[in-house]
Amino acid sequence: MFELKTFYCPGCGTEIREKLHDCNDYVCTVCSKTFHVLIDEDSQRVGFVSVDEIALANPLGLPKGSIRAVTTILLSLSCWILILINSTAPGYLLGLLLTVTGYYFAFRKKDGTQKRFYDVATPLQSPLSLPSGSIRNVLIIGFFISAIVLLARKRFMEPAYIEFFLILTGFIAGHLLTKILPHVRHATVLNCLNHLKALIVLGAVVVFCIIMLAGHHERLWHVAIALSCIISFYFGSRS
């Protein structure tokens, strides 16, 4: 028997005072939004699925994420070419690459994992209709080769490059960790790892901020870069 409990409209937060029924629609009297109600028989937990969402076409009719994929690849390619021809990649390009690469890795994963309900009749599409993970693998390989080229030319330790590659490496390492952790089935181990990562990154952020605010960022440059790598690793592992 389903007991009447207190629920709130996902659209406006108004308290719902009427009894809800599984697989029926609920229309909020305040915001007028419509939600499909799903009730779990065992736990009696209630879920709301919006039926008012506007279905927008993908930009240019391409598979979802294609524009982001092309943008990220073109910007990365320009950086790789500059490195290969022994020209200097400007700092703003490296900064932009950290932004778009981090955004791409994080949101490409969310696109495929945040859905609560699936339509089995709809085929999954990857950016540019390429095999899943292709763009990310190209980015990892491309930057790895670029780092090797810089090392061979003894330019890797230039401040702009070392900062960029260490922060990027931290993020990618964290992202790769998310590929390994799903194979660990022990909840206690996973929780301990998450708590440990959280403590480490919070400690790294506190020390990093102290170095910045105390004006020691130039004298303790190597420490600041190492802390930046730890912070980027955490965000990569949570992407």
mmCIF file of C-alpha atoms in Angstrom:
data_model
loop_
_atom_site.group_PDB
_atom_site.id
_atom_site.type_symbol
_atom_site.label_atom_id
_atom_site.label_comp_id
_atom_site.label_asym_id
_atom_site.label_seq_id
_atom_site.Cartn_x
_atom_site.Cartn_y
_atom_site.Cartn_z
ATOM 1 C CA MET A 1 0.000 0.000 0.000
ATOM 2 C CA PHE A 2 1.376 3.380 -1.040
ATOM 3 C CA GLU A 3 1.371 5.852 1.828
ATOM 4 C CA LEU A 4 0.819 9.538 1.237
ATOM 5 C CA LYS A 5 4.073 11.359 1.879
ATOM 6 C CA THR A 6 5.355 14.872 1.342
ATOM 7 C CA PHE A 7 6.831 15.548 -2.113
ATOM 8 C CA TYR A 8 7.896 18.687 -3.900
ATOM 9 C CA CYS A 9 7.485 19.763 -7.510
ATOM 10 C CA PRO A 10 10.833 19.428 -9.343
ATOM 11 C CA GLY A 11 9.957 22.518 -11.374
ATOM 12 C CA CYS A 12 9.210 25.083 -8.667
ATOM 13 C CA GLY A 13 9.618 23.313 -5.330
ATOM 14 C CA THR A 14 5.969 23.644 -4.329
ATOM 15 C CA GLU A 15 4.787 21.029 -1.831
ATOM 16 C CA ILE A 16 2.575 18.391 -3.428
ATOM 17 C CA ARG A 17 -0.419 17.698 -1.191
ATOM 18 C CA GLU A 18 -2.253 15.221 -3.397
ATOM 19 C CA LYS A 19 -1.770 11.480 -3.625
ATOM 20 C CA LEU A 20 0.484 10.339 -6.447
ATOM 21 C CA HIS A 21 -0.115 7.248 -8.555
ATOM 22 C CA ASP A 22 2.435 5.189 -10.445
ATOM 23 C CA CYS A 23 2.622 5.811 -14.219
ATOM 24 C CA ASN A 24 0.200 8.746 -14.022
ATOM 25 C CA ASP A 25 0.950 12.346 -14.965
ATOM 26 C CA TYR A 26 1.139 15.100 -12.381
ATOM 27 C CA VAL A 27 0.490 18.715 -13.394
ATOM 28 C CA CYS A 28 1.780 21.325 -10.953
ATOM 29 C CA THR A 29 -0.879 23.879 -10.063
ATOM 30 C CA VAL A 30 1.778 26.576 -9.549
ATOM 31 C CA CYS A 31 4.283 26.273 -12.433
ATOM 32 C CA SER A 32 1.934 24.276 -14.726
ATOM 33 C CA LYS A 33 4.707 21.833 -15.622
ATOM 34 C CA THR A 34 3.785 18.225 -16.306
ATOM 35 C CA PHE A 35 5.703 15.263 -14.881
ATOM 36 C CA HIS A 36 5.275 11.536 -15.364
ATOM 37 C CA VAL A 37 5.206 9.805 -11.987
ATOM 38 C CA LEU A 38 7.160 6.593 -11.350
ATOM 39 C CA ILE A 39 6.866 4.809 -8.006
ATOM 40 C CA ASP A 40 9.154 1.972 -6.985
ATOM 41 C CA GLU A 41 7.030 -0.823 -5.521
ATOM 42 C CA ASP A 42 9.663 -2.010 -3.056
ATOM 43 C CA SER A 43 11.052 1.211 -1.637
ATOM 44 C CA GLN A 44 8.054 3.430 -2.482
ATOM 45 C CA ARG A 45 10.473 6.060 -3.748
ATOM 46 C CA VAL A 46 8.929 8.467 -6.211
ATOM 47 C CA GLY A 47 10.549 9.707 -9.395
ATOM 48 C CA PHE A 48 9.382 12.504 -11.690
ATOM 49 C CA VAL A 49 10.095 12.560 -15.416
ATOM 50 C CA SER A 50 9.470 15.868 -17.159
ATOM 51 C CA VAL A 51 7.278 15.636 -20.238
ATOM 52 C CA ASP A 52 7.526 19.355 -20.987
ATOM 53 C CA GLU A 53 11.106 19.329 -22.233
ATOM 54 C CA ILE A 54 11.521 20.796 -25.702
ATOM 55 C CA ALA A 55 13.222 18.390 -28.073
ATOM 56 C CA LEU A 56 15.885 20.383 -29.915
ATOM 57 C CA ALA A 57 17.671 19.157 -33.001
ATOM 58 C CA ASN A 58 21.411 18.592 -32.773
ATOM 59 C CA PRO A 59 23.480 21.449 -34.289
ATOM 60 C CA LEU A 60 23.817 21.019 -38.067
ATOM 61 C CA GLY A 61 22.054 17.680 -37.782
ATOM 62 C CA LEU A 62 25.256 15.969 -36.632
ATOM 63 C CA PRO A 63 25.411 13.391 -33.807
ATOM 64 C CA LYS A 64 25.445 14.937 -30.344
ATOM 65 C CA GLY A 65 28.882 16.218 -29.347
ATOM 66 C CA SER A 66 30.198 16.476 -32.921
ATOM 67 C CA ILE A 67 30.746 20.257 -32.821
ATOM 68 C CA ARG A 68 32.626 19.961 -29.529
ATOM 69 C CA ALA A 69 34.675 17.108 -30.958
ATOM 70 C CA VAL A 70 35.631 19.041 -34.114
ATOM 71 C CA THR A 71 36.448 22.181 -32.118
ATOM 72 C CA THR A 72 38.641 20.284 -29.667
ATOM 73 C CA ILE A 73 40.448 18.360 -32.401
ATOM 74 C CA LEU A 74 41.123 21.466 -34.532
ATOM 75 C CA LEU A 75 42.500 23.440 -31.584
ATOM 76 C CA SER A 76 44.640 20.482 -30.517
ATOM 77 C CA LEU A 77 45.838 19.961 -34.084
ATOM 78 C CA SER A 78 46.961 23.574 -34.318
ATOM 79 C CA CYS A 79 48.993 23.113 -31.119
ATOM 80 C CA TRP A 80 50.514 19.848 -32.363
ATOM 81 C CA ILE A 81 51.542 21.454 -35.672
ATOM 82 C CA LEU A 82 53.187 24.391 -33.893
ATOM 83 C CA ILE A 83 55.159 21.968 -31.765
ATOM 84 C CA LEU A 84 56.169 19.794 -34.736
ATOM 85 C CA ILE A 85 57.470 22.778 -36.725
ATOM 86 C CA ASN A 86 59.375 23.919 -33.614
ATOM 87 C CA SER A 87 57.301 27.061 -33.221
ATOM 88 C CA THR A 88 56.073 28.276 -29.829
ATOM 89 C CA ALA A 89 52.436 27.673 -28.947
ATOM 90 C CA PRO A 90 51.076 30.861 -27.325
ATOM 91 C CA GLY A 91 49.989 30.723 -23.705
ATOM 92 C CA TYR A 92 46.381 31.584 -24.513
ATOM 93 C CA LEU A 93 46.161 28.599 -26.875
ATOM 94 C CA LEU A 94 47.478 26.272 -24.172
ATOM 95 C CA GLY A 95 45.041 27.747 -21.652
ATOM 96 C CA LEU A 96 42.163 27.388 -24.117
ATOM 97 C CA LEU A 97 43.162 23.779 -24.760
ATOM 98 C CA LEU A 98 43.053 22.963 -21.051
ATOM 99 C CA THR A 99 39.546 24.419 -20.934
ATOM 100 C CA VAL A 100 38.072 22.697 -23.990
ATOM 101 C CA THR A 101 39.849 19.386 -23.356
ATOM 102 C CA GLY A 102 38.682 19.235 -19.752
ATOM 103 C CA TYR A 103 35.174 20.259 -20.794
ATOM 104 C CA TYR A 104 35.104 17.663 -23.558
ATOM 105 C CA PHE A 105 36.293 14.794 -21.383
ATOM 106 C CA ALA A 106 33.890 15.670 -18.582
ATOM 107 C CA PHE A 107 30.755 16.369 -20.586
ATOM 108 C CA ARG A 108 31.216 13.557 -23.091
ATOM 109 C CA LYS A 109 31.085 11.163 -20.162
ATOM 110 C CA LYS A 110 28.056 12.874 -18.660
ATOM 111 C CA ASP A 111 26.202 12.724 -21.958
ATOM 112 C CA GLY A 112 26.283 8.956 -21.775
ATOM 113 C CA THR A 113 25.855 8.387 -18.018
ATOM 114 C CA GLN A 114 23.396 10.934 -16.678
ATOM 115 C CA LYS A 115 20.344 9.549 -18.414
ATOM 116 C CA ARG A 116 18.001 7.876 -15.958
ATOM 117 C CA PHE A 117 15.712 6.359 -18.590
ATOM 118 C CA TYR A 118 16.661 4.821 -21.920
ATOM 119 C CA ASP A 119 14.792 4.243 -25.135
ATOM 120 C CA VAL A 120 16.032 0.891 -26.381
ATOM 121 C CA ALA A 121 14.690 1.667 -29.839
ATOM 122 C CA THR A 122 17.045 4.620 -30.218
ATOM 123 C CA PRO A 123 20.588 3.718 -31.347
ATOM 124 C CA LEU A 124 23.442 5.311 -29.414
ATOM 125 C CA GLN A 125 25.424 7.860 -31.418
ATOM 126 C CA SER A 126 28.975 9.001 -30.845
ATOM 127 C CA PRO A 127 30.420 12.302 -32.129
ATOM 128 C CA LEU A 128 30.928 12.249 -35.907
ATOM 129 C CA SER A 129 29.553 8.672 -35.825
ATOM 130 C CA LEU A 130 32.993 7.409 -34.803
ATOM 131 C CA PRO A 131 33.492 4.486 -32.378
ATOM 132 C CA SER A 132 32.995 5.476 -28.758
ATOM 133 C CA GLY A 133 36.120 7.005 -27.201
ATOM 134 C CA SER A 134 37.850 7.663 -30.550
ATOM 135 C CA ILE A 135 38.211 11.428 -30.062
ATOM 136 C CA ARG A 136 39.545 11.069 -26.525
ATOM 137 C CA ASN A 137 42.071 8.463 -27.649
ATOM 138 C CA VAL A 138 43.242 10.748 -30.475
ATOM 139 C CA LEU A 139 43.685 13.614 -28.004
ATOM 140 C CA ILE A 140 45.681 11.464 -25.562
ATOM 141 C CA ILE A 141 47.924 10.068 -28.319
ATOM 142 C CA GLY A 142 48.396 13.479 -29.957
ATOM 143 C CA PHE A 143 49.480 15.207 -26.759
ATOM 144 C CA PHE A 144 51.685 12.270 -25.799
ATOM 145 C CA ILE A 145 53.550 12.500 -29.129
ATOM 146 C CA SER A 146 53.809 16.281 -28.714
ATOM 147 C CA ALA A 147 55.383 15.819 -25.284
ATOM 148 C CA ILE A 148 57.910 13.350 -26.750
ATOM 149 C CA VAL A 149 58.812 15.850 -29.481
ATOM 150 C CA LEU A 150 59.314 18.617 -26.912
ATOM 151 C CA LEU A 151 61.472 16.336 -24.772
ATOM 152 C CA ALA A 152 63.601 15.417 -27.793
ATOM 153 C CA ARG A 153 64.114 19.103 -28.585
ATOM 154 C CA LYS A 154 64.771 19.910 -24.910
ATOM 155 C CA ARG A 155 61.862 22.349 -24.798
ATOM 156 C CA PHE A 156 59.570 20.412 -22.501
ATOM 157 C CA MET A 157 60.828 22.240 -19.399
ATOM 158 C CA GLU A 158 59.871 25.643 -20.767
ATOM 159 C CA PRO A 159 57.422 27.109 -18.185
ATOM 160 C CA ALA A 160 54.400 27.326 -20.516
ATOM 161 C CA TYR A 161 54.788 23.736 -21.730
ATOM 162 C CA ILE A 162 55.618 22.084 -18.410
ATOM 163 C CA GLU A 163 52.656 23.807 -16.765
ATOM 164 C CA PHE A 164 50.301 22.777 -19.556
ATOM 165 C CA PHE A 165 51.403 19.152 -19.812
ATOM 166 C CA LEU A 166 51.553 18.473 -16.076
ATOM 167 C CA ILE A 167 48.053 19.855 -15.507
ATOM 168 C CA LEU A 168 46.748 18.005 -18.580
ATOM 169 C CA THR A 169 48.487 14.798 -17.465
ATOM 170 C CA GLY A 170 46.878 15.061 -14.047
ATOM 171 C CA PHE A 171 43.443 15.446 -15.575
ATOM 172 C CA ILE A 172 43.874 12.577 -18.061
ATOM 173 C CA ALA A 173 45.318 10.316 -15.331
ATOM 174 C CA GLY A 174 42.256 11.029 -13.221
ATOM 175 C CA HIS A 175 40.006 10.301 -16.185
ATOM 176 C CA LEU A 176 41.765 6.983 -16.839
ATOM 177 C CA LEU A 177 41.260 6.087 -13.185
ATOM 178 C CA THR A 178 37.505 6.230 -13.785
ATOM 179 C CA LYS A 179 37.968 3.453 -16.353
ATOM 180 C CA ILE A 180 39.617 1.221 -13.746
ATOM 181 C CA LEU A 181 37.431 1.861 -10.701
ATOM 182 C CA PRO A 182 34.217 0.385 -12.191
ATOM 183 C CA HIS A 183 35.969 -2.996 -12.118
ATOM 184 C CA VAL A 184 36.327 -2.686 -8.343
ATOM 185 C CA ARG A 185 33.149 -4.140 -6.858
ATOM 186 C CA HIS A 186 33.924 -3.585 -3.174
ATOM 187 C CA ALA A 187 31.937 -0.589 -1.922
ATOM 188 C CA THR A 188 34.158 -0.075 1.131
ATOM 189 C CA VAL A 189 37.288 0.162 -1.018
ATOM 190 C CA LEU A 190 35.655 2.618 -3.415
ATOM 191 C CA ASN A 191 34.373 4.784 -0.574
ATOM 192 C CA CYS A 192 37.798 4.830 1.074
ATOM 193 C CA LEU A 193 39.411 5.839 -2.216
ATOM 194 C CA ASN A 194 36.882 8.638 -2.746
ATOM 195 C CA HIS A 195 37.357 9.936 0.797
ATOM 196 C CA LEU A 196 41.143 9.756 0.430
ATOM 197 C CA LYS A 197 41.060 11.643 -2.891
ATOM 198 C CA ALA A 198 38.820 14.287 -1.350
ATOM 199 C CA LEU A 199 41.149 14.806 1.624
ATOM 200 C CA ILE A 200 44.223 14.990 -0.620
ATOM 201 C CA VAL A 201 42.694 17.504 -3.039
ATOM 202 C CA LEU A 202 41.366 19.700 -0.224
ATOM 203 C CA GLY A 203 44.815 19.723 1.366
ATOM 204 C CA ALA A 204 46.384 20.529 -2.012
ATOM 205 C CA VAL A 205 43.946 23.396 -2.605
ATOM 206 C CA VAL A 206 44.573 24.892 0.848
ATOM 207 C CA VAL A 207 48.356 24.799 0.395
ATOM 208 C CA PHE A 208 48.038 26.113 -3.170
ATOM 209 C CA CYS A 209 45.925 29.068 -2.044
ATOM 210 C CA ILE A 210 48.348 29.859 0.801
ATOM 211 C CA ILE A 211 51.259 29.908 -1.674
ATOM 212 C CA MET A 212 49.328 32.199 -4.027
ATOM 213 C CA LEU A 213 48.094 34.619 -1.376
ATOM 214 C CA ALA A 214 51.455 34.751 0.391
ATOM 215 C CA GLY A 215 53.115 35.765 -2.867
ATOM 216 C CA HIS A 216 55.414 32.738 -2.970
ATOM 217 C CA HIS A 217 54.142 31.401 -6.317
ATOM 218 C CA GLU A 218 57.344 32.331 -8.133
ATOM 219 C CA ARG A 219 59.742 31.002 -5.494
ATOM 220 C CA LEU A 220 57.690 27.816 -4.969
ATOM 221 C CA TRP A 221 56.812 27.406 -8.640
ATOM 222 C CA HIS A 222 57.542 23.668 -8.724
ATOM 223 C CA VAL A 223 55.411 23.043 -5.644
ATOM 224 C CA ALA A 224 52.540 25.044 -7.128
ATOM 225 C CA ILE A 225 52.707 23.053 -10.374
ATOM 226 C CA ALA A 226 52.695 19.753 -8.467
ATOM 227 C CA LEU A 227 49.654 20.892 -6.499
ATOM 228 C CA SER A 228 47.949 21.975 -9.727
ATOM 229 C CA CYS A 229 48.531 18.481 -11.093
ATOM 230 C CA ILE A 230 46.909 16.939 -8.000
ATOM 231 C CA ILE A 231 43.906 19.245 -8.318
ATOM 232 C CA SER A 232 43.466 18.519 -12.025
ATOM 233 C CA PHE A 233 43.790 14.778 -11.285
ATOM 234 C CA TYR A 234 40.854 15.020 -8.886
ATOM 235 C CA PHE A 235 38.661 16.807 -11.414
ATOM 236 C CA GLY A 236 39.626 14.258 -14.046
ATOM 237 C CA SER A 237 38.680 11.413 -11.707
ATOM 238 C CA ARG A 238 35.310 13.035 -11.064
ATOM 239 C CA SER A 239 34.547 13.780 -14.725
#
